[in-house]
Amino acid sequence: MPQRIEALAGSCVLIPCEFEVPEDQVAKLKKPAIGVWRKSSRRFYGSVDVYNSSHRQNILQGEIIGDLMQKNCTSILDAIPRNYTDVYYFRIETGFMYTFKDKVTINVIASPRKPQVTSMGMVMEGTPVNLICTALAPCPRLPPALTWYPPELGRVENTLLGNPDGTRTASSTLSFVASHLHHGDIVCSAVHPLQQGGGSERAEEAVALNVLYSPKNTSASVSPSELVTAGTTVNLTCSSDGNPQVAHYSWFRVRGGEVTAVGWERTLTLNLTEGHVGLYHCQAQNEHGRQNSTAVQLHLQASLIKTTLMSPQDQGEDDSPVYANISAATKLGFTANQSRKDLDEASVYSNIETRYKTGCFTNPPATTERNYQLYANSFIPSSR
């Protein structure tokens, strides 16, 4: 018989028990045999018989599940109260009556102890892992239910084990192949049903699983995300999850089938020009591997430019606007040649791309000047 047992208030408790009788009393061990559990003292004075197998009503209901003829007095006492922490003695009444000297201390607790979970420390992604959670089961009729959180992490096997001292332990084994999804706290929960009131008591224990893995979920983002004009400051940021943390970042530009390394920091800052236009992706790396992000596009928004073109004319004025969509690397000039007396009111549109400096010339001066408004949607890269 164990010297000490822990019981949960409101639940049952298993008392493993065996006894020996003197040789001269063996013949007197016969049916009917009565088992008694005595509280506080082995003597009549100062003691209380909380259970007697011959009585229908007892202070504590219970059952002797052992075979007294085989000197096995293992018993279950039901719904033990919170204030019943004490020493207990077993007494047999058969052809002889005897209260045994061996005693057990039953410690009644209001809340269950936390379960125990094996610790794995650091494991590499792809490694098989077995986590074992155990919780004392003082009441084998209502053993604790063990569950794992987060749920569905792997295969679970639950068993009720016998201990060398005769007590019971609930055990749950969680088996899985480690991945980055398992990194972090894994919780084992033990729910102990109560005999009184139909309630339960819960206790939990968390274990930190440190899974080492290469970068995952690598992504590239652009700020600001909307279209911008030349000269705007743009930040490209690389985000990734790895254990250990990502130590190295690289940025690459893809243009015309050519891949060029353009940076080696988590955030790449550009003062945007036409030369920066293209696809960009980042690469995150730690000691266990590397991963590329999907590509993001950098491009410029056209800017509206208004100019005034001065031209002498033979007579009259014409306010017809001229529109040109141009991409210019240098200063532009336009020639307006008025060779007829009257110009119509129609607008003139032109899509022009030039990479050189031009001059603006007109016919020989006349008596009047004309004002022309020129509008251009222009991509004008800054100096590099």
PDB file of C-alpha atoms in Angstrom, residues 95-380:
ATOM      1  CA  GLY A  95     -12.682 -15.510  11.586  1.00  0.00           C
ATOM      2  CA  PHE A  96     -10.526 -12.910  13.326  1.00  0.00           C
ATOM      3  CA  MET A  97     -10.657  -9.104  13.530  1.00  0.00           C
ATOM      4  CA  TYR A  98      -7.597  -6.981  13.003  1.00  0.00           C
ATOM      5  CA  THR A  99      -6.737  -3.368  12.120  1.00  0.00           C
ATOM      6  CA  PHE A 100      -3.449  -3.330  10.246  1.00  0.00           C
ATOM      7  CA  LYS A 101      -0.625  -1.015  11.261  1.00  0.00           C
ATOM      8  CA  ASP A 102       0.137   0.067   7.704  1.00  0.00           C
ATOM      9  CA  LYS A 103      -1.567   3.331   6.870  1.00  0.00           C
ATOM     10  CA  VAL A 104      -2.107   5.544   3.856  1.00  0.00           C
ATOM     11  CA  THR A 105      -2.367   9.326   3.878  1.00  0.00           C
ATOM     12  CA  ILE A 106      -5.013  10.594   1.478  1.00  0.00           C
ATOM     13  CA  ASN A 107      -4.424  14.218   0.494  1.00  0.00           C
ATOM     14  CA  VAL A 108      -7.640  15.705  -0.893  1.00  0.00           C
ATOM     15  CA  ILE A 109      -7.062  18.658  -3.246  1.00  0.00           C
ATOM     16  CA  ALA A 110      -9.599  21.107  -4.676  1.00  0.00           C
ATOM     17  CA  SER A 111      -7.988  21.362  -8.134  1.00  0.00           C
ATOM     18  CA  PRO A 112      -6.023  18.776 -10.106  1.00  0.00           C
ATOM     19  CA  ARG A 113      -2.292  19.009 -10.642  1.00  0.00           C
ATOM     20  CA  LYS A 114      -0.985  20.093 -14.020  1.00  0.00           C
ATOM     21  CA  PRO A 115      -0.210  17.224 -16.381  1.00  0.00           C
ATOM     22  CA  GLN A 116       3.411  16.552 -17.272  1.00  0.00           C
ATOM     23  CA  VAL A 117       4.609  16.856 -20.872  1.00  0.00           C
ATOM     24  CA  THR A 118       7.927  15.588 -22.206  1.00  0.00           C
ATOM     25  CA  SER A 119      10.149  18.295 -23.669  1.00  0.00           C
ATOM     26  CA  MET A 120      11.867  17.863 -27.048  1.00  0.00           C
ATOM     27  CA  GLY A 121      13.994  21.012 -27.100  1.00  0.00           C
ATOM     28  CA  MET A 122      15.116  21.869 -30.647  1.00  0.00           C
ATOM     29  CA  VAL A 123      14.110  19.675 -33.583  1.00  0.00           C
ATOM     30  CA  MET A 124      14.754  20.059 -37.288  1.00  0.00           C
ATOM     31  CA  GLU A 125      11.825  20.330 -39.659  1.00  0.00           C
ATOM     32  CA  GLY A 126      11.070  16.877 -41.055  1.00  0.00           C
ATOM     33  CA  THR A 127      12.082  15.051 -37.849  1.00  0.00           C
ATOM     34  CA  PRO A 128       9.587  12.540 -36.321  1.00  0.00           C
ATOM     35  CA  VAL A 129       8.406  13.752 -32.903  1.00  0.00           C
ATOM     36  CA  ASN A 130       6.611  11.958 -30.051  1.00  0.00           C
ATOM     37  CA  LEU A 131       5.238  14.107 -27.228  1.00  0.00           C
ATOM     38  CA  ILE A 132       3.890  12.316 -24.139  1.00  0.00           C
ATOM     39  CA  CYS A 133       1.443  13.883 -21.685  1.00  0.00           C
ATOM     40  CA  THR A 134       0.660  12.165 -18.379  1.00  0.00           C
ATOM     41  CA  ALA A 135      -1.760  12.974 -15.570  1.00  0.00           C
ATOM     42  CA  LEU A 136      -2.516  11.131 -12.351  1.00  0.00           C
ATOM     43  CA  ALA A 137      -5.807   9.219 -12.467  1.00  0.00           C
ATOM     44  CA  PRO A 138      -6.787   8.850  -8.795  1.00  0.00           C
ATOM     45  CA  CYS A 139     -10.305   7.799  -9.871  1.00  0.00           C
ATOM     46  CA  PRO A 140     -10.028   4.957 -12.425  1.00  0.00           C
ATOM     47  CA  ARG A 141     -13.790   4.997 -12.906  1.00  0.00           C
ATOM     48  CA  LEU A 142     -13.547   8.534 -14.269  1.00  0.00           C
ATOM     49  CA  PRO A 143     -10.004   8.981 -15.605  1.00  0.00           C
ATOM     50  CA  PRO A 144      -8.973  12.395 -16.951  1.00  0.00           C
ATOM     51  CA  ALA A 145      -9.527  13.055 -20.650  1.00  0.00           C
ATOM     52  CA  LEU A 146      -6.290  14.248 -22.260  1.00  0.00           C
ATOM     53  CA  THR A 147      -6.415  16.475 -25.338  1.00  0.00           C
ATOM     54  CA  TRP A 148      -3.828  18.461 -27.321  1.00  0.00           C
ATOM     55  CA  TYR A 149      -3.959  22.044 -28.600  1.00  0.00           C
ATOM     56  CA  PRO A 150      -3.804  23.175 -31.317  1.00  0.00           C
ATOM     57  CA  PRO A 151      -6.034  20.275 -32.416  1.00  0.00           C
ATOM     58  CA  GLU A 152      -5.226  17.829 -35.214  1.00  0.00           C
ATOM     59  CA  LEU A 153      -1.467  18.212 -34.890  1.00  0.00           C
ATOM     60  CA  GLY A 154      -0.897  14.527 -35.493  1.00  0.00           C
ATOM     61  CA  ARG A 155      -1.839  11.019 -34.408  1.00  0.00           C
ATOM     62  CA  VAL A 156      -2.968  10.658 -30.761  1.00  0.00           C
ATOM     63  CA  GLU A 157      -2.982   7.477 -28.652  1.00  0.00           C
ATOM     64  CA  ASN A 158      -4.513   7.520 -25.153  1.00  0.00           C
ATOM     65  CA  THR A 159      -3.955   4.813 -22.518  1.00  0.00           C
ATOM     66  CA  LEU A 160      -4.475   4.237 -18.784  1.00  0.00           C
ATOM     67  CA  LEU A 161      -1.298   2.948 -17.169  1.00  0.00           C
ATOM     68  CA  GLY A 162      -0.742   1.123 -13.894  1.00  0.00           C
ATOM     69  CA  ASN A 163       2.053   2.383 -11.645  1.00  0.00           C
ATOM     70  CA  PRO A 164       4.325   0.153  -9.535  1.00  0.00           C
ATOM     71  CA  ASP A 165       2.527   1.261  -6.343  1.00  0.00           C
ATOM     72  CA  GLY A 166      -0.860   0.278  -7.788  1.00  0.00           C
ATOM     73  CA  THR A 167      -2.097   3.785  -8.634  1.00  0.00           C
ATOM     74  CA  ARG A 168      -3.084   4.751 -12.199  1.00  0.00           C
ATOM     75  CA  THR A 169      -1.844   7.328 -14.684  1.00  0.00           C
ATOM     76  CA  ALA A 170      -3.554   8.576 -17.845  1.00  0.00           C
ATOM     77  CA  SER A 171      -1.174   8.920 -20.784  1.00  0.00           C
ATOM     78  CA  SER A 172      -1.511  10.501 -24.229  1.00  0.00           C
ATOM     79  CA  THR A 173       1.112  10.243 -26.986  1.00  0.00           C
ATOM     80  CA  LEU A 174       1.083  12.791 -29.825  1.00  0.00           C
ATOM     81  CA  SER A 175       3.063  11.704 -32.910  1.00  0.00           C
ATOM     82  CA  PHE A 176       3.857  13.875 -35.935  1.00  0.00           C
ATOM     83  CA  VAL A 177       6.590  14.937 -38.327  1.00  0.00           C
ATOM     84  CA  ALA A 178       7.853  18.351 -37.256  1.00  0.00           C
ATOM     85  CA  SER A 179       7.094  21.276 -39.548  1.00  0.00           C
ATOM     86  CA  HIS A 180       7.148  25.049 -39.178  1.00  0.00           C
ATOM     87  CA  LEU A 181       3.447  24.810 -38.244  1.00  0.00           C
ATOM     88  CA  HIS A 182       4.418  23.000 -35.020  1.00  0.00           C
ATOM     89  CA  HIS A 183       6.815  25.735 -33.887  1.00  0.00           C
ATOM     90  CA  GLY A 184       5.657  27.342 -30.641  1.00  0.00           C
ATOM     91  CA  ASP A 185       3.648  26.213 -27.619  1.00  0.00           C
ATOM     92  CA  ILE A 186       1.815  22.886 -27.654  1.00  0.00           C
ATOM     93  CA  VAL A 187      -0.698  22.435 -24.834  1.00  0.00           C
ATOM     94  CA  CYS A 188      -1.892  19.255 -23.128  1.00  0.00           C
ATOM     95  CA  SER A 189      -5.207  19.602 -21.299  1.00  0.00           C
ATOM     96  CA  ALA A 190      -6.437  17.159 -18.635  1.00  0.00           C
ATOM     97  CA  VAL A 191     -10.159  17.283 -17.819  1.00  0.00           C
ATOM     98  CA  HIS A 192     -11.099  15.386 -14.633  1.00  0.00           C
ATOM     99  CA  PRO A 193     -14.812  14.471 -14.363  1.00  0.00           C
ATOM    100  CA  LEU A 194     -16.383  14.800 -10.917  1.00  0.00           C
ATOM    101  CA  GLN A 195     -18.868  12.397  -9.351  1.00  0.00           C
ATOM    102  CA  GLN A 196     -20.733  15.194  -7.603  1.00  0.00           C
ATOM    103  CA  GLY A 197     -22.722  17.681  -9.667  1.00  0.00           C
ATOM    104  CA  GLY A 198     -21.642  16.299 -13.020  1.00  0.00           C
ATOM    105  CA  GLY A 199     -18.952  18.950 -13.393  1.00  0.00           C
ATOM    106  CA  SER A 200     -15.260  18.672 -14.109  1.00  0.00           C
ATOM    107  CA  GLU A 201     -11.912  20.222 -13.266  1.00  0.00           C
ATOM    108  CA  ARG A 202      -9.338  21.178 -15.895  1.00  0.00           C
ATOM    109  CA  ALA A 203      -5.568  21.479 -15.708  1.00  0.00           C
ATOM    110  CA  GLU A 204      -3.202  22.347 -18.569  1.00  0.00           C
ATOM    111  CA  GLU A 205       0.492  22.331 -19.304  1.00  0.00           C
ATOM    112  CA  ALA A 206       2.291  23.893 -22.277  1.00  0.00           C
ATOM    113  CA  VAL A 207       5.596  22.844 -23.782  1.00  0.00           C
ATOM    114  CA  ALA A 208       7.597  25.002 -26.181  1.00  0.00           C
ATOM    115  CA  LEU A 209       8.594  23.128 -29.328  1.00  0.00           C
ATOM    116  CA  ASN A 210      11.502  24.805 -31.092  1.00  0.00           C
ATOM    117  CA  VAL A 211      11.344  23.700 -34.738  1.00  0.00           C
ATOM    118  CA  LEU A 212      14.233  24.842 -36.925  1.00  0.00           C
ATOM    119  CA  TYR A 213      13.178  25.593 -40.518  1.00  0.00           C
ATOM    120  CA  SER A 214      14.201  27.477 -43.636  1.00  0.00           C
ATOM    121  CA  PRO A 215      12.442  30.724 -44.670  1.00  0.00           C
ATOM    122  CA  LYS A 216       8.706  30.409 -45.341  1.00  0.00           C
ATOM    123  CA  ASN A 217       5.997  32.731 -46.717  1.00  0.00           C
ATOM    124  CA  THR A 218       8.513  35.115 -48.269  1.00  0.00           C
ATOM    125  CA  SER A 219       6.839  38.146 -49.869  1.00  0.00           C
ATOM    126  CA  ALA A 220       7.771  41.521 -51.360  1.00  0.00           C
ATOM    127  CA  SER A 221       5.733  44.701 -50.919  1.00  0.00           C
ATOM    128  CA  VAL A 222       5.935  48.240 -52.362  1.00  0.00           C
ATOM    129  CA  SER A 223       5.243  51.492 -50.533  1.00  0.00           C
ATOM    130  CA  PRO A 224       3.573  53.617 -51.736  1.00  0.00           C
ATOM    131  CA  SER A 225       1.567  51.004 -53.612  1.00  0.00           C
ATOM    132  CA  GLU A 226      -0.124  53.401 -56.062  1.00  0.00           C
ATOM    133  CA  LEU A 227       1.409  54.704 -59.288  1.00  0.00           C
ATOM    134  CA  VAL A 228       4.041  57.393 -58.707  1.00  0.00           C
ATOM    135  CA  THR A 229       5.919  59.913 -60.797  1.00  0.00           C
ATOM    136  CA  ALA A 230       9.638  60.185 -61.356  1.00  0.00           C
ATOM    137  CA  GLY A 231      11.605  61.350 -58.334  1.00  0.00           C
ATOM    138  CA  THR A 232       9.283  59.742 -55.788  1.00  0.00           C
ATOM    139  CA  THR A 233      10.927  57.763 -52.976  1.00  0.00           C
ATOM    140  CA  VAL A 234       9.768  54.125 -53.070  1.00  0.00           C
ATOM    141  CA  ASN A 235      10.446  51.433 -50.447  1.00  0.00           C
ATOM    142  CA  LEU A 236      10.556  47.742 -51.344  1.00  0.00           C
ATOM    143  CA  THR A 237      10.229  45.560 -48.219  1.00  0.00           C
ATOM    144  CA  CYS A 238      10.942  41.836 -47.946  1.00  0.00           C
ATOM    145  CA  SER A 239       9.051  39.798 -45.316  1.00  0.00           C
ATOM    146  CA  SER A 240       9.754  36.192 -44.364  1.00  0.00           C
ATOM    147  CA  ASP A 241       9.364  33.703 -41.515  1.00  0.00           C
ATOM    148  CA  GLY A 242      12.226  31.421 -40.516  1.00  0.00           C
ATOM    149  CA  ASN A 243      13.804  29.815 -37.462  1.00  0.00           C
ATOM    150  CA  PRO A 244      16.372  31.021 -36.726  1.00  0.00           C
ATOM    151  CA  GLN A 245      15.309  34.416 -38.042  1.00  0.00           C
ATOM    152  CA  VAL A 246      16.243  35.386 -41.570  1.00  0.00           C
ATOM    153  CA  ALA A 247      19.788  36.742 -41.519  1.00  0.00           C
ATOM    154  CA  HIS A 248      20.314  37.766 -45.155  1.00  0.00           C
ATOM    155  CA  TYR A 249      18.101  39.513 -47.699  1.00  0.00           C
ATOM    156  CA  SER A 250      18.816  40.066 -51.415  1.00  0.00           C
ATOM    157  CA  TRP A 251      16.931  42.082 -54.040  1.00  0.00           C
ATOM    158  CA  PHE A 252      16.896  41.334 -57.773  1.00  0.00           C
ATOM    159  CA  ARG A 253      15.568  43.257 -60.779  1.00  0.00           C
ATOM    160  CA  VAL A 254      14.314  41.383 -63.838  1.00  0.00           C
ATOM    161  CA  ARG A 255      14.218  43.350 -67.097  1.00  0.00           C
ATOM    162  CA  GLY A 256      14.430  42.064 -70.632  1.00  0.00           C
ATOM    163  CA  GLY A 257      15.234  38.574 -69.400  1.00  0.00           C
ATOM    164  CA  GLU A 258      18.239  39.851 -67.435  1.00  0.00           C
ATOM    165  CA  VAL A 259      18.388  39.370 -63.641  1.00  0.00           C
ATOM    166  CA  THR A 260      20.452  41.932 -61.732  1.00  0.00           C
ATOM    167  CA  ALA A 261      21.236  42.028 -58.008  1.00  0.00           C
ATOM    168  CA  VAL A 262      20.350  45.508 -56.756  1.00  0.00           C
ATOM    169  CA  GLY A 263      20.399  45.345 -52.937  1.00  0.00           C
ATOM    170  CA  TRP A 264      21.214  43.339 -49.827  1.00  0.00           C
ATOM    171  CA  GLU A 265      18.977  44.753 -47.136  1.00  0.00           C
ATOM    172  CA  ARG A 266      15.449  43.967 -45.949  1.00  0.00           C
ATOM    173  CA  THR A 267      14.116  47.313 -47.218  1.00  0.00           C
ATOM    174  CA  LEU A 268      15.374  48.660 -50.547  1.00  0.00           C
ATOM    175  CA  THR A 269      14.870  52.430 -50.984  1.00  0.00           C
ATOM    176  CA  LEU A 270      14.803  53.948 -54.491  1.00  0.00           C
ATOM    177  CA  ASN A 271      14.478  57.532 -55.752  1.00  0.00           C
ATOM    178  CA  LEU A 272      12.413  56.347 -58.692  1.00  0.00           C
ATOM    179  CA  THR A 273      13.565  56.974 -62.247  1.00  0.00           C
ATOM    180  CA  GLU A 274      12.775  55.348 -65.581  1.00  0.00           C
ATOM    181  CA  GLY A 275      15.871  53.240 -65.087  1.00  0.00           C
ATOM    182  CA  HIS A 276      14.271  51.563 -62.075  1.00  0.00           C
ATOM    183  CA  VAL A 277      11.217  50.347 -63.981  1.00  0.00           C
ATOM    184  CA  GLY A 278      10.912  46.537 -64.003  1.00  0.00           C
ATOM    185  CA  LEU A 279      10.079  43.434 -61.978  1.00  0.00           C
ATOM    186  CA  TYR A 280      11.628  42.979 -58.529  1.00  0.00           C
ATOM    187  CA  HIS A 281      11.763  40.008 -56.188  1.00  0.00           C
ATOM    188  CA  CYS A 282      13.594  39.365 -52.934  1.00  0.00           C
ATOM    189  CA  GLN A 283      15.338  36.331 -51.478  1.00  0.00           C
ATOM    190  CA  ALA A 284      15.395  35.478 -47.748  1.00  0.00           C
ATOM    191  CA  GLN A 285      18.065  33.196 -46.319  1.00  0.00           C
ATOM    192  CA  ASN A 286      19.017  31.610 -42.988  1.00  0.00           C
ATOM    193  CA  GLU A 287      21.353  28.755 -42.107  1.00  0.00           C
ATOM    194  CA  HIS A 288      18.783  26.135 -43.143  1.00  0.00           C
ATOM    195  CA  GLY A 289      17.920  27.404 -46.621  1.00  0.00           C
ATOM    196  CA  ARG A 290      16.546  30.206 -48.776  1.00  0.00           C
ATOM    197  CA  GLN A 291      13.296  31.194 -50.483  1.00  0.00           C
ATOM    198  CA  ASN A 292      12.343  33.701 -53.202  1.00  0.00           C
ATOM    199  CA  SER A 293       9.303  35.931 -53.122  1.00  0.00           C
ATOM    200  CA  THR A 294       6.904  36.458 -55.983  1.00  0.00           C
ATOM    201  CA  ALA A 295       7.746  39.471 -58.168  1.00  0.00           C
ATOM    202  CA  VAL A 296       6.359  42.989 -57.846  1.00  0.00           C
ATOM    203  CA  GLN A 297       6.226  45.553 -60.672  1.00  0.00           C
ATOM    204  CA  LEU A 298       7.692  49.045 -60.508  1.00  0.00           C
ATOM    205  CA  HIS A 299       6.488  51.519 -63.149  1.00  0.00           C
ATOM    206  CA  LEU A 300       6.034  55.256 -63.569  1.00  0.00           C
ATOM    207  CA  GLN A 301       2.866  57.268 -64.020  1.00  0.00           C
ATOM    208  CA  ALA A 302       2.760  59.761 -66.882  1.00  0.00           C
ATOM    209  CA  SER A 303       2.972  63.429 -65.816  1.00  0.00           C
ATOM    210  CA  LEU A 304       1.104  66.257 -67.552  1.00  0.00           C
ATOM    211  CA  ILE A 305       3.309  69.111 -68.896  1.00  0.00           C
ATOM    212  CA  LYS A 306       1.891  72.411 -70.272  1.00  0.00           C
ATOM    213  CA  THR A 307       4.072  74.699 -72.420  1.00  0.00           C
ATOM    214  CA  THR A 308       3.430  77.798 -74.572  1.00  0.00           C
ATOM    215  CA  LEU A 309       4.737  77.902 -78.140  1.00  0.00           C
ATOM    216  CA  MET A 310       5.281  81.439 -79.602  1.00  0.00           C
ATOM    217  CA  SER A 311       4.895  81.716 -83.395  1.00  0.00           C
ATOM    218  CA  PRO A 312       4.628  84.753 -85.688  1.00  0.00           C
ATOM    219  CA  GLN A 313       1.704  84.634 -88.079  1.00  0.00           C
ATOM    220  CA  ASP A 314       0.624  86.461 -91.200  1.00  0.00           C
ATOM    221  CA  GLN A 315      -2.672  87.522 -89.729  1.00  0.00           C
ATOM    222  CA  GLY A 316      -5.056  86.669 -86.914  1.00  0.00           C
ATOM    223  CA  GLU A 317      -4.547  84.368 -83.954  1.00  0.00           C
ATOM    224  CA  ASP A 318      -5.271  80.648 -83.522  1.00  0.00           C
ATOM    225  CA  ASP A 319      -5.670  79.212 -80.038  1.00  0.00           C
ATOM    226  CA  SER A 320      -5.748  75.582 -81.184  1.00  0.00           C
ATOM    227  CA  PRO A 321      -4.083  73.378 -78.542  1.00  0.00           C
ATOM    228  CA  VAL A 322      -1.435  70.874 -79.550  1.00  0.00           C
ATOM    229  CA  TYR A 323      -1.136  67.597 -77.537  1.00  0.00           C
ATOM    230  CA  ALA A 324       1.868  65.354 -77.636  1.00  0.00           C
ATOM    231  CA  ASN A 325       2.573  62.195 -75.659  1.00  0.00           C
ATOM    232  CA  ILE A 326       6.340  62.213 -75.429  1.00  0.00           C
ATOM    233  CA  SER A 327       9.086  60.474 -73.560  1.00  0.00           C
ATOM    234  CA  ALA A 328      12.008  62.833 -73.571  1.00  0.00           C
ATOM    235  CA  ALA A 329      15.504  62.493 -72.219  1.00  0.00           C
ATOM    236  CA  THR A 330      16.428  66.051 -73.268  1.00  0.00           C
ATOM    237  CA  LYS A 331      14.864  69.468 -73.750  1.00  0.00           C
ATOM    238  CA  LEU A 332      12.341  69.470 -76.613  1.00  0.00           C
ATOM    239  CA  GLY A 333      11.491  72.066 -79.209  1.00  0.00           C
ATOM    240  CA  PHE A 334       8.766  72.102 -81.814  1.00  0.00           C
ATOM    241  CA  THR A 335       8.529  73.903 -85.186  1.00  0.00           C
ATOM    242  CA  ALA A 336       5.258  75.511 -86.115  1.00  0.00           C
ATOM    243  CA  ASN A 337       5.020  76.451 -89.784  1.00  0.00           C
ATOM    244  CA  GLN A 338       1.998  78.547 -90.653  1.00  0.00           C
ATOM    245  CA  SER A 339       1.868  78.642 -94.459  1.00  0.00           C
ATOM    246  CA  ARG A 340      -1.780  79.406 -95.032  1.00  0.00           C
ATOM    247  CA  LYS A 341      -3.871  82.420 -94.269  1.00  0.00           C
ATOM    248  CA  ASP A 342      -6.381  80.921 -91.913  1.00  0.00           C
ATOM    249  CA  LEU A 343      -5.876  77.947 -89.589  1.00  0.00           C
ATOM    250  CA  ASP A 344      -8.781  75.746 -88.627  1.00  0.00           C
ATOM    251  CA  GLU A 345      -9.848  75.253 -85.019  1.00  0.00           C
ATOM    252  CA  ALA A 346      -8.948  71.545 -84.881  1.00  0.00           C
ATOM    253  CA  SER A 347      -6.583  70.273 -82.230  1.00  0.00           C
ATOM    254  CA  VAL A 348      -3.354  68.615 -83.325  1.00  0.00           C
ATOM    255  CA  TYR A 349      -2.334  65.383 -81.540  1.00  0.00           C
ATOM    256  CA  SER A 350       1.051  63.775 -81.838  1.00  0.00           C
ATOM    257  CA  ASN A 351       2.776  60.828 -80.133  1.00  0.00           C
ATOM    258  CA  ILE A 352       6.468  61.631 -80.184  1.00  0.00           C
ATOM    259  CA  GLU A 353       9.432  59.842 -78.615  1.00  0.00           C
ATOM    260  CA  THR A 354      12.812  61.539 -78.897  1.00  0.00           C
ATOM    261  CA  ARG A 355      16.174  61.145 -77.192  1.00  0.00           C
ATOM    262  CA  TYR A 356      17.924  64.233 -78.615  1.00  0.00           C
ATOM    263  CA  LYS A 357      17.852  68.001 -78.362  1.00  0.00           C
ATOM    264  CA  THR A 358      15.787  69.764 -81.012  1.00  0.00           C
ATOM    265  CA  GLY A 359      15.311  73.352 -81.970  1.00  0.00           C
ATOM    266  CA  CYS A 360      12.162  75.295 -82.630  1.00  0.00           C
ATOM    267  CA  PHE A 361      12.089  77.458 -85.776  1.00  0.00           C
ATOM    268  CA  THR A 362       9.346  79.298 -87.687  1.00  0.00           C
ATOM    269  CA  ASN A 363       8.885  81.140 -90.940  1.00  0.00           C
ATOM    270  CA  PRO A 364      10.257  84.668 -91.173  1.00  0.00           C
ATOM    271  CA  PRO A 365       8.574  87.067 -88.803  1.00  0.00           C
ATOM    272  CA  ALA A 366       5.245  88.551 -89.663  1.00  0.00           C
ATOM    273  CA  THR A 367       3.186  91.289 -88.116  1.00  0.00           C
ATOM    274  CA  THR A 368       1.547  89.171 -85.418  1.00  0.00           C
ATOM    275  CA  GLU A 369       2.460  86.478 -82.904  1.00  0.00           C
ATOM    276  CA  ARG A 370       0.449  83.421 -82.040  1.00  0.00           C
ATOM    277  CA  ASN A 371       0.261  81.616 -78.689  1.00  0.00           C
ATOM    278  CA  TYR A 372       0.049  77.800 -78.936  1.00  0.00           C
ATOM    279  CA  GLN A 373      -0.593  75.636 -75.902  1.00  0.00           C
ATOM    280  CA  LEU A 374       1.357  72.410 -75.991  1.00  0.00           C
ATOM    281  CA  TYR A 375       0.399  69.546 -73.626  1.00  0.00           C
ATOM    282  CA  ALA A 376       2.675  66.578 -73.228  1.00  0.00           C
ATOM    283  CA  ASN A 377       2.407  63.404 -71.200  1.00  0.00           C
ATOM    284  CA  SER A 378       6.080  62.919 -70.553  1.00  0.00           C
ATOM    285  CA  PHE A 379       8.253  60.343 -68.804  1.00  0.00           C
ATOM    286  CA  ILE A 380      11.258  62.444 -67.821  1.00  0.00           C
TER     287      ILE A 380
END
